Coordinates of C-alpha atoms and ligand atoms in Angstrom, one line a residue:
M837 CA 6.8 39.9 204.1
R838 CA 4.8 37.2 201.9
L839 CA 1.6 38.3 200.1
A840 CA -0.4 36.8 197.5
M841 CA -2.4 38.5 195.6
I842 CA -5.5 37.3 193.6
G843 CA -7.0 38.8 191.0
T844 CA -4.7 40.9 188.2
G845 CA -7.0 43.2 187.3
Y846 CA -7.0 47.1 187.6
V847 CA -6.7 47.0 192.0
G848 CA -4.9 43.8 191.7
L849 CA -2.3 44.5 189.8
V850 CA -1.4 47.9 190.9
S851 CA -1.2 47.4 194.6
G852 CA 0.7 43.7 193.7
A853 CA 3.3 46.1 192.3
C854 CA 2.9 48.6 194.8
F855 CA 3.4 46.4 197.8
A856 CA 6.5 44.7 195.6
D857 CA 7.8 47.6 195.6
F858 CA 7.6 48.4 199.4
G859 CA 9.7 45.8 199.8
H860 CA 7.1 42.7 200.2
H861 CA 7.5 39.2 198.2
V862 CA 3.9 39.3 196.7
T863 CA 2.7 36.6 194.0
C864 CA -0.1 38.3 191.9
I865 CA -2.6 35.3 190.5
D866 CA -5.1 34.4 188.7
A867 CA -7.1 32.4 186.5
D868 CA -6.9 33.4 183.5
A869 CA -3.8 31.8 182.3
R870 CA -3.5 34.3 178.8
K871 CA -3.1 36.7 181.3
I872 CA -0.1 35.4 183.4
E873 CA 1.7 34.0 180.5
A874 CA 1.3 37.5 178.6
L875 CA 2.5 39.2 182.2
N876 CA 5.3 36.6 182.7
R877 CA 6.2 38.5 179.1
G878 CA 6.6 41.4 180.7
E879 CA 3.1 42.5 178.8
I880 CA 0.8 44.3 180.9
P881 CA -3.0 44.3 179.8
I882 CA -3.9 47.4 181.2
F883 CA -3.0 51.1 180.4
E884 CA -1.9 52.8 183.6
P885 CA 1.3 55.4 183.8
G886 CA 4.2 54.0 184.7
L887 CA 3.0 50.7 185.6
D888 CA 5.2 48.5 183.1
E889 CA 8.5 50.0 184.6
L890 CA 7.2 49.7 187.8
V891 CA 6.1 45.6 187.3
R892 CA 9.9 45.3 185.6
T893 CA 11.7 46.2 188.4
N894 CA 10.1 44.4 190.7
V895 CA 10.2 41.2 188.8
A896 CA 13.5 41.6 187.9
A897 CA 14.8 42.0 191.9
G898 CA 12.6 38.7 192.4
R899 CA 9.8 40.6 194.5
L900 CA 6.6 40.2 192.2
D901 CA 5.7 36.9 190.1
F902 CA 2.7 35.4 188.9
S903 CA 1.0 32.1 189.1
G904 CA -2.2 30.9 187.0
T905 CA -3.3 28.5 190.5
P906 CA -2.7 30.1 194.0
D907 CA -1.2 26.6 195.9
E908 CA 2.5 27.6 196.8
A909 CA 2.0 31.1 196.6
V910 CA -1.2 31.0 199.3
R911 CA 0.7 28.4 201.1
E912 CA 3.2 30.7 202.3
A913 CA 1.3 34.0 201.9
D914 CA 1.4 36.0 205.8
V915 CA -1.6 37.7 203.8
V916 CA -4.0 37.0 201.0
F917 CA -5.7 39.5 199.4
L918 CA -8.9 39.2 197.3
A919 CA -9.0 41.2 194.2
V920 CA -11.3 40.0 192.2
G921 CA -13.9 41.9 190.4
T922 CA -17.7 42.8 192.0
P923 CA -19.5 43.9 189.0
S924 CA -23.0 44.5 188.9
R925 CA -25.3 42.2 188.5
R926 CA -27.3 41.8 185.6
G927 CA -30.6 42.7 186.0
D928 CA -30.6 43.7 189.5
G929 CA -27.7 46.2 190.1
H930 CA -26.4 44.7 193.1
A931 CA -22.6 43.7 193.8
D932 CA -21.8 40.3 192.0
L933 CA -19.5 38.2 194.8
Q934 CA -19.5 35.1 192.5
Y935 CA -16.1 35.5 192.3
V936 CA -15.1 36.8 196.2
Y937 CA -16.7 33.4 197.4
A938 CA -15.7 31.0 194.8
A939 CA -12.2 32.4 195.0
T940 CA -11.8 32.5 199.2
A941 CA -13.7 28.5 198.6
E942 CA -10.7 27.9 196.7
I943 CA -8.0 29.5 198.9
A944 CA -9.6 28.2 201.9
A945 CA -7.8 24.3 201.9
L946 CA -4.8 26.2 201.5
L947 CA -4.2 29.0 204.0
R948 CA -1.9 29.0 206.6
D949 CA -3.2 29.0 210.0
D950 CA -2.3 32.0 211.1
A951 CA -3.2 33.9 207.5
V952 CA -4.8 37.4 207.1
V953 CA -7.5 37.1 204.3
V954 CA -8.0 41.0 203.2
T955 CA -10.5 42.1 200.7
K956 CA -9.4 45.1 198.5
S957 CA -12.5 44.5 196.0
T958 CA -14.8 46.9 197.0
V959 CA -18.1 44.6 198.5
P960 CA -20.8 45.6 200.4
V961 CA -20.7 45.4 204.0
G962 CA -21.5 42.0 205.6
T963 CA -19.2 40.4 202.5
G964 CA -16.7 40.0 205.3
D965 CA -18.6 38.1 207.2
E966 CA -20.1 35.9 204.9
I967 CA -16.3 34.9 203.5
E968 CA -15.6 34.4 207.6
R969 CA -18.3 32.0 207.3
I970 CA -17.4 30.3 204.4
I971 CA -13.5 30.1 205.2
A972 CA -14.8 28.7 209.1
S973 CA -16.8 25.9 207.5
L974 CA -13.8 24.7 205.8
R975 CA -11.4 25.2 207.8
P976 CA -13.4 25.2 211.4
E977 CA -9.7 25.2 213.5
S978 CA -7.8 27.1 211.8
G979 CA -6.8 31.0 213.7
I980 CA -7.7 32.8 209.7
S981 CA -9.0 36.6 210.3
V982 CA -10.9 38.7 207.9
A983 CA -10.1 41.6 207.4
S984 CA -11.3 44.8 204.5
N985 CA -8.8 46.8 203.5
P986 CA -10.3 49.4 200.7
E987 CA -8.9 50.9 198.1
F988 CA -9.5 54.6 196.9
M989 CA -7.0 54.4 193.8
R990 CA -7.4 56.3 190.9
E991 CA -7.2 55.0 187.4
G992 CA -4.2 57.1 185.8
A993 CA -2.6 58.6 189.1
A994 CA -2.8 54.6 190.6
I995 CA 0.2 54.8 191.3
D996 CA 1.0 57.5 192.9
D997 CA -2.6 57.3 194.8
F998 CA -1.4 54.4 196.1
R999 CA 2.2 55.3 197.3
R1000 CA 0.9 58.5 198.5
P1001 CA -2.6 57.5 200.2
N1002 CA -4.8 60.4 202.2
R1003 CA -5.7 57.8 204.0
I1004 CA -5.4 53.8 204.4
I1005 CA -8.9 52.5 206.0
V1006 CA -7.7 49.0 207.8
G1007 CA -11.3 47.1 209.1
A1008 CA -9.8 44.0 211.4
E1009 CA -12.2 42.2 213.8
N1010 CA -8.8 40.8 215.8
D1011 CA -5.1 42.2 217.2
H1012 CA -3.5 40.2 215.5
A1013 CA -5.1 40.9 212.1
R1014 CA -4.3 44.5 213.2
E1015 CA -0.9 44.2 213.4
V1016 CA -0.4 42.3 210.6
M1017 CA -1.2 44.9 208.2
G1018 CA 0.1 47.3 210.2
E1019 CA 3.3 46.0 209.1
V1020 CA 2.0 45.5 205.4
Y1021 CA 2.2 49.3 205.4
R1022 CA 5.1 50.0 207.3
P1023 CA 6.7 51.5 204.5
L1024 CA 3.9 54.2 204.4
Y1025 CA 4.3 55.5 207.6
L1026 CA 7.3 57.4 207.0
N1027 CA 4.8 59.2 204.1
Q1028 CA 3.2 59.8 207.7
A1029 CA -0.4 58.2 206.0
P1030 CA -2.5 57.7 208.4
L1031 CA -3.8 54.2 209.0
V1032 CA -7.0 54.1 210.1
F1033 CA -8.3 50.9 212.0
V1034 CA -12.3 50.5 212.3
S1035 CA -14.5 47.5 212.1
R1036 CA -14.8 45.1 209.0
R1037 CA -18.1 46.8 208.4
S1038 CA -17.5 50.3 208.5
A1039 CA -13.9 49.5 206.5
E1040 CA -16.6 48.2 204.0
L1041 CA -19.0 51.0 204.0
T1042 CA -16.3 53.5 203.6
K1043 CA -15.7 52.7 200.6
Y1044 CA -19.1 53.2 199.0
A1045 CA -19.7 56.2 201.0
A1046 CA -16.1 57.9 199.7
N1047 CA -17.2 57.2 195.8
A1048 CA -20.5 58.3 196.7
F1049 CA -19.6 61.8 198.2
L1050 CA -17.5 62.3 195.2
A1051 CA -20.4 61.1 192.3
M1052 CA -22.9 63.4 194.3
K1053 CA -20.4 66.7 194.4
I1054 CA -19.5 65.9 190.6
T1055 CA -23.7 65.8 190.3
F1056 CA -23.9 68.3 192.3
I1057 CA -21.5 70.9 190.2
N1058 CA -23.3 69.6 187.0
E1059 CA -26.8 70.7 188.2
M1060 CA -25.6 73.9 189.1
A1061 CA -23.6 73.9 185.5
D1062 CA -27.2 74.0 183.8
L1063 CA -28.6 76.2 186.2
C1064 CA -25.7 78.6 184.6
E1065 CA -26.4 78.0 181.6
K1066 CA -29.8 79.5 182.1
T1067 CA -29.0 82.2 184.0
G1068 CA -25.5 83.5 182.9
A1069 CA -23.1 82.7 185.9
N1070 CA -20.0 80.8 185.3
V1071 CA -19.8 77.0 187.2
Q1072 CA -16.3 78.0 187.0
D1073 CA -16.6 80.6 189.4
I1074 CA -18.9 79.2 191.5
A1075 CA -16.4 75.9 191.5
R1076 CA -13.9 78.2 192.5
G1077 CA -16.1 80.2 194.9
I1078 CA -17.5 77.1 197.1
G1079 CA -14.2 75.3 196.7
L1080 CA -11.9 77.7 198.6
D1081 CA -13.9 77.3 201.5
Q1082 CA -12.3 74.5 203.3
R1083 CA -15.3 72.6 204.6
I1084 CA -16.2 71.6 200.8
G1085 CA -13.0 71.5 199.0
S1086 CA -12.3 72.3 195.6
K1087 CA -11.3 69.2 194.2
F1088 CA -14.1 67.2 192.4
L1089 CA -16.2 70.3 191.2
N1090 CA -15.5 70.2 187.7
A1091 CA -18.3 70.3 185.3
G1092 CA -18.9 67.8 182.3
P1093 CA -20.8 65.1 181.0
G1094 CA -21.1 63.1 183.5
F1095 CA -19.5 60.7 185.8
G1096 CA -18.2 56.7 184.5
G1097 CA -15.7 54.2 185.0
S1098 CA -15.3 51.3 186.4
C1099 CA -16.5 52.4 189.6
F1100 CA -18.6 54.7 190.8
P1101 CA -21.5 54.3 188.5
K1102 CA -21.5 50.3 189.6
D1103 CA -20.7 51.2 193.2
L1104 CA -23.8 53.8 193.5
L1105 CA -25.8 51.2 191.7
A1106 CA -24.9 48.4 194.4
L1107 CA -24.8 51.1 197.6
A1108 CA -28.4 52.2 196.3
K1109 CA -29.6 48.2 196.4
T1110 CA -27.9 47.4 199.5
A1111 CA -30.1 50.6 201.9
Q1112 CA -32.8 48.8 200.1
D1113 CA -31.6 45.5 201.4
F1114 CA -31.2 47.3 205.0
S1115 CA -34.9 49.4 204.2
T1116 CA -33.2 52.2 204.4
E1117 CA -33.5 55.0 202.6
L1118 CA -30.6 57.1 200.4
R1119 CA -32.2 59.5 198.7
L1120 CA -29.2 61.7 197.6
V1121 CA -27.4 58.5 196.1
E1122 CA -30.6 57.1 194.0
T1123 CA -31.0 61.0 192.8
T1124 CA -27.0 60.7 192.0
I1125 CA -27.6 57.9 189.9
Y1126 CA -30.5 59.1 187.9
A1127 CA -29.2 62.9 187.3
N1128 CA -26.0 61.2 186.0
D1129 CA -28.0 58.8 183.6
R1130 CA -30.1 61.5 182.4
R1131 CA -26.6 63.7 181.8
K1132 CA -25.2 61.7 179.7
R1133 CA -27.6 61.0 177.3
D1134 CA -28.8 65.1 177.3
M1135 CA -25.3 66.0 176.1
A1136 CA -25.8 64.4 172.7
K1137 CA -29.1 67.5 172.9
K1138 CA -26.1 70.0 173.6
V1139 CA -24.4 68.6 170.1
I1140 CA -27.4 69.4 168.5
A1141 CA -28.1 72.5 169.3
A1142 CA -24.8 73.6 168.4
C1143 CA -25.1 72.1 164.9
G1144 CA -28.2 74.0 164.7
G1145 CA -31.0 71.5 166.0
N1146 CA -30.2 68.7 163.6
V1147 CA -27.6 66.4 163.0
R1148 CA -29.0 64.0 160.5
G1149 CA -26.1 63.3 157.2
K1150 CA -23.6 65.8 159.6
K1151 CA -20.4 64.6 160.2
I1152 CA -18.7 64.9 163.6
A1153 CA -16.2 64.2 165.3
V1154 CA -15.8 63.1 168.7
L1155 CA -12.6 63.7 170.1
G1156 CA -11.6 62.0 173.8
L1157 CA -13.5 58.8 174.4
T1158 CA -12.0 57.0 177.5
F1159 CA -14.5 58.0 180.8
K1160 CA -11.1 59.8 181.3
P1161 CA -7.6 60.8 180.6
N1162 CA -4.7 58.6 181.2
T1163 CA -6.6 55.4 180.6
D1164 CA -7.8 52.9 178.0
D1165 CA -10.7 52.0 180.0
M1166 CA -13.9 52.5 178.4
R1167 CA -16.8 51.2 181.0
D1168 CA -19.4 53.6 181.1
A1169 CA -18.0 56.3 179.5
P1170 CA -19.9 59.6 178.4
S1171 CA -18.9 58.9 175.2
I1172 CA -20.9 56.3 174.2
S1173 CA -24.0 57.9 175.4
V1174 CA -22.9 60.7 173.2
I1175 CA -22.4 58.7 170.1
T1176 CA -25.2 56.1 170.1
A1177 CA -27.7 58.7 170.4
L1178 CA -26.0 61.3 167.8
I1179 CA -25.8 58.0 165.8
D1180 CA -29.6 57.5 166.4
Q1181 CA -30.2 61.4 165.4
G1182 CA -28.6 60.4 162.0
A1183 CA -25.0 61.8 162.7
E1184 CA -21.8 60.1 161.2
I1185 CA -18.8 60.0 164.0
V1186 CA -15.4 59.8 163.5
G1187 CA -13.9 59.0 167.4
H1188 CA -10.7 59.4 168.4
D1189 CA -8.9 58.6 171.5
P1190 CA -5.1 59.3 172.0
V1191 CA -4.9 55.8 173.4
G1192 CA -8.0 54.3 173.4
N1193 CA -9.4 53.9 170.0
A1194 CA -10.1 49.6 169.9
Q1195 CA -11.1 49.3 173.5
A1196 CA -13.9 52.0 172.3
R1197 CA -14.4 49.7 169.0
S1198 CA -15.4 47.3 170.9
A1199 CA -17.4 48.9 173.6
L1200 CA -19.3 50.5 170.9
G1201 CA -20.0 47.5 169.5
D1202 CA -22.1 47.4 166.2
S1203 CA -22.3 51.1 166.1
P1204 CA -21.4 52.9 163.0
V1205 CA -18.2 54.7 164.3
M1206 CA -15.3 55.7 162.2
F1207 CA -12.1 55.5 164.1
A1208 CA -8.6 58.6 163.6
D1209 CA -5.2 58.2 164.8
D1210 CA -5.5 62.2 165.5
P1211 CA -7.8 64.9 166.3
Y1212 CA -6.8 66.6 162.4
A1213 CA -8.0 63.5 160.7
A1214 CA -11.1 63.3 162.8
A1215 CA -11.7 66.7 162.1
E1216 CA -11.7 66.2 158.5
G1217 CA -14.6 67.7 156.8
A1218 CA -16.7 67.8 159.9
D1219 CA -19.4 70.2 160.7
A1220 CA -18.4 69.9 164.4
V1221 CA -15.7 68.6 167.0
V1222 CA -17.0 67.4 170.2
I1223 CA -14.5 67.3 173.0
V1224 CA -15.9 64.5 175.2
T1225 CA -12.5 63.5 177.4
E1226 CA -9.9 66.0 178.5
W1227 CA -6.6 64.7 177.7
A1228 CA -3.7 66.1 177.6
S1229 CA -3.1 65.8 173.8
L1230 CA -6.2 67.5 172.9
R1231 CA -5.9 70.9 175.4
A1232 CA -3.9 72.5 172.9
L1233 CA -5.2 71.6 169.9
D1234 CA -3.9 74.0 167.1
L1235 CA -7.0 75.6 166.2
A1236 CA -6.3 77.3 162.8
R1237 CA -5.9 74.7 161.6
L1238 CA -8.6 72.3 162.9
G1239 CA -10.9 75.0 161.4
K1240 CA -9.3 74.7 158.5
V1241 CA -10.5 71.2 157.7
M1242 CA -13.6 71.2 159.6
S1243 CA -16.5 72.3 156.7
A1244 CA -18.4 74.2 159.5
P1245 CA -15.9 75.5 162.6
V1246 CA -18.0 74.3 165.9
L1247 CA -16.5 73.2 168.7
V1248 CA -18.4 71.4 171.7
D1249 CA -15.8 71.7 174.5
L1250 CA -17.8 68.6 177.2
R1251 CA -14.6 69.4 179.9
N1252 CA -14.4 73.0 179.6
I1253 CA -10.7 72.7 178.6
Y1254 CA -10.6 75.9 176.3
R1255 CA -10.8 79.5 176.9
R1256 CA -13.8 81.3 174.9
D1257 CA -12.1 84.1 173.6
E1258 CA -9.1 82.2 172.5
V1259 CA -11.6 79.8 170.1
V1260 CA -14.0 82.6 168.9
R1261 CA -10.5 84.2 168.0
A1262 CA -9.9 81.0 166.0
G1263 CA -13.4 81.8 163.9
F1264 CA -15.3 79.1 165.8
S1265 CA -18.8 78.8 167.6
Y1266 CA -17.8 77.5 170.6
H1267 CA -20.1 75.6 173.1
C1268 CA -19.6 74.6 176.3
V1269 CA -20.8 73.6 179.9
G1270 CA -22.1 75.9 182.3
R1271 CA -19.9 78.8 181.2
P1272 CA -21.9 82.3 179.7
T1273 CA -22.0 82.7 175.7
E1274 CA -23.2 86.0 174.8
E1275 CA -26.6 84.4 173.4
A1276 CA -27.5 82.9 176.9
L1277 CA -26.8 85.7 178.7
P1278 CA -30.2 86.7 179.9
S1279 CA -31.9 89.9 178.7
E1280 CA -32.8 92.3 181.8
T1281 CA -36.6 91.9 180.9
D1282 CA -36.1 88.1 180.5
G1283 CA -38.9 86.7 183.1
H1284 CA -38.1 86.2 186.6
F1285 CA -34.8 87.2 185.8
S1286 CA -36.0 90.6 186.8
D1287 CA -36.9 89.7 190.0
L1288 CA -33.4 89.1 191.2
P1289 CA -30.7 91.8 191.6
M1290 CA -28.6 93.0 188.9
R1291 CA -25.3 91.2 187.9
A1292 CA -22.2 93.5 187.7
Ligands
UGA2536 C1 -12.6 56.6 191.9 C2 -12.4 56.9 192.8 O1 -11.8 58.3 193.2 C3 -11.2 56.5 193.4 O2 -10.7 57.0 195.0 C4 -11.5 55.1 193.6 O3 -10.7 54.6 194.4 C5 -12.0 54.6 192.2 O4 -12.9 54.7 192.0 C6 -12.5 53.4 192.4 O5 -13.7 53.0 193.5 O6 -11.7 51.7 191.9 P1 -11.3 56.5 189.0 O7 -12.9 55.9 188.3 O8 -10.2 55.7 188.6 O9 -11.8 56.7 190.4 O10 -11.7 57.9 188.7 P2 -11.9 58.8 189.0 O11 -11.2 60.1 188.5 O12 -12.7 59.8 190.2 O13 -13.1 60.1 187.6 C7 -14.2 59.2 188.1 C8 -15.5 60.0 187.0 O14 -15.9 61.3 187.2 C9 -14.7 60.6 185.6 O15 -15.3 59.9 184.5 C10 -14.6 62.0 185.8 O16 -14.7 62.1 183.9 C11 -15.3 62.2 186.4 N1 -15.3 63.6 187.2 C12 -14.7 63.7 188.1 C13 -15.8 64.3 186.8 O17 -16.9 64.8 186.0 N2 -15.5 66.2 187.6 C14 -14.4 66.0 188.7 O18 -14.5 66.9 189.0 C15 -14.2 65.1 188.9

């Protein structure tokens, strides 16, 4: 089949390369001429494990190419995917659909009469109806179909997620679109990935519901972590204890500094706005947004407390800056809130990320942050080391070496990647998330706790 992918951002580039790898012919199109030139030179604009190799082999096999204009590729395409950005609209948090509608208007005249136009971008419920209206106004006689096929891949594991999806959701309004989309995903039948056909509006909303639910799950365990810190329980035991219940499931129950990234924050905001537009209350979603924003700010307080209540003039090494490991993406990364709050309190920051130092430098703008290429250099003379993102290279630091170069051995582990006993044995004062410290264990005479059954 011939596919055209409009937009070579994260979703467009990974899906385009994966579709080509299935055996389809894919042209990835982007208005950014420099990006296309770079892709044509074999340079991949994002860090995603395995993507450069996948692009290289499929370009070499003649199945994948790149173009700055839609003309030729869209004229020939059975399916045109829209994978342009849908950022938060400045000022109100609604999804900004200008790129989706501009791309629709641009391709309308070029589409084959039997083409299927598919949104892969995350778009609010009803966007497909508007795309259909735009196309119908420009191509009144055509039989062009509009479908929705949201993408559920995670950054850092995107290729694997695409090849082995839990499910493929296709929202389509006619048999032709359903048949064509069945063909597009036929190579995945072998993996027995469930292909779920629903209405277009349901598909659009499923994407937001999935992200909102996952974000809520994280926020729930984060709030439980706060309660654990007050009560002496261990959030990792709670996560395991509830996660073994198959109705709950064990994934996305890692307490941490709050969720970030290019999707959850903007999608939750957009979903809340959609609900307002339809006069419906989504209180859980609204509370999740509020609780997560507050949590990200509150993480700096944890660091300040670990430093004895004051960070003025203190040097703090912040390790792991991207919003999660295996990506160079800094969008809404918790590290930004932590670093800016610590700078406001007079701290001096040295950051280190295994991949994202340059991206962090630009995301932090004017903030006076120094950067180091390795964690030990960042920790040189530091009064505390704070781990914000759980990169593999930060999971097995040589603690003795780290402690030696620091001026005070304080480790704040916002991802719970270390065991307390090993860190304490290495001479550190250790602070983590939702796991009890000796100091935090409530005494038997501690207020309301005496009303509760005694712990074993
Ligand atoms: C998320 C979804 O997981 C994907 O299914 C979806 O396709 C994607 O958004 C999207 O809409 O495009 P992604 O943002 O790449 O994927 O990253 P996640 O792995 O979901 O992590 C999001 C944030 O949650 C990160 O800041 C991560 O550190 C945090 N998180 C995740 C936790 O704090 N605890 C957890 O247990 C899991």
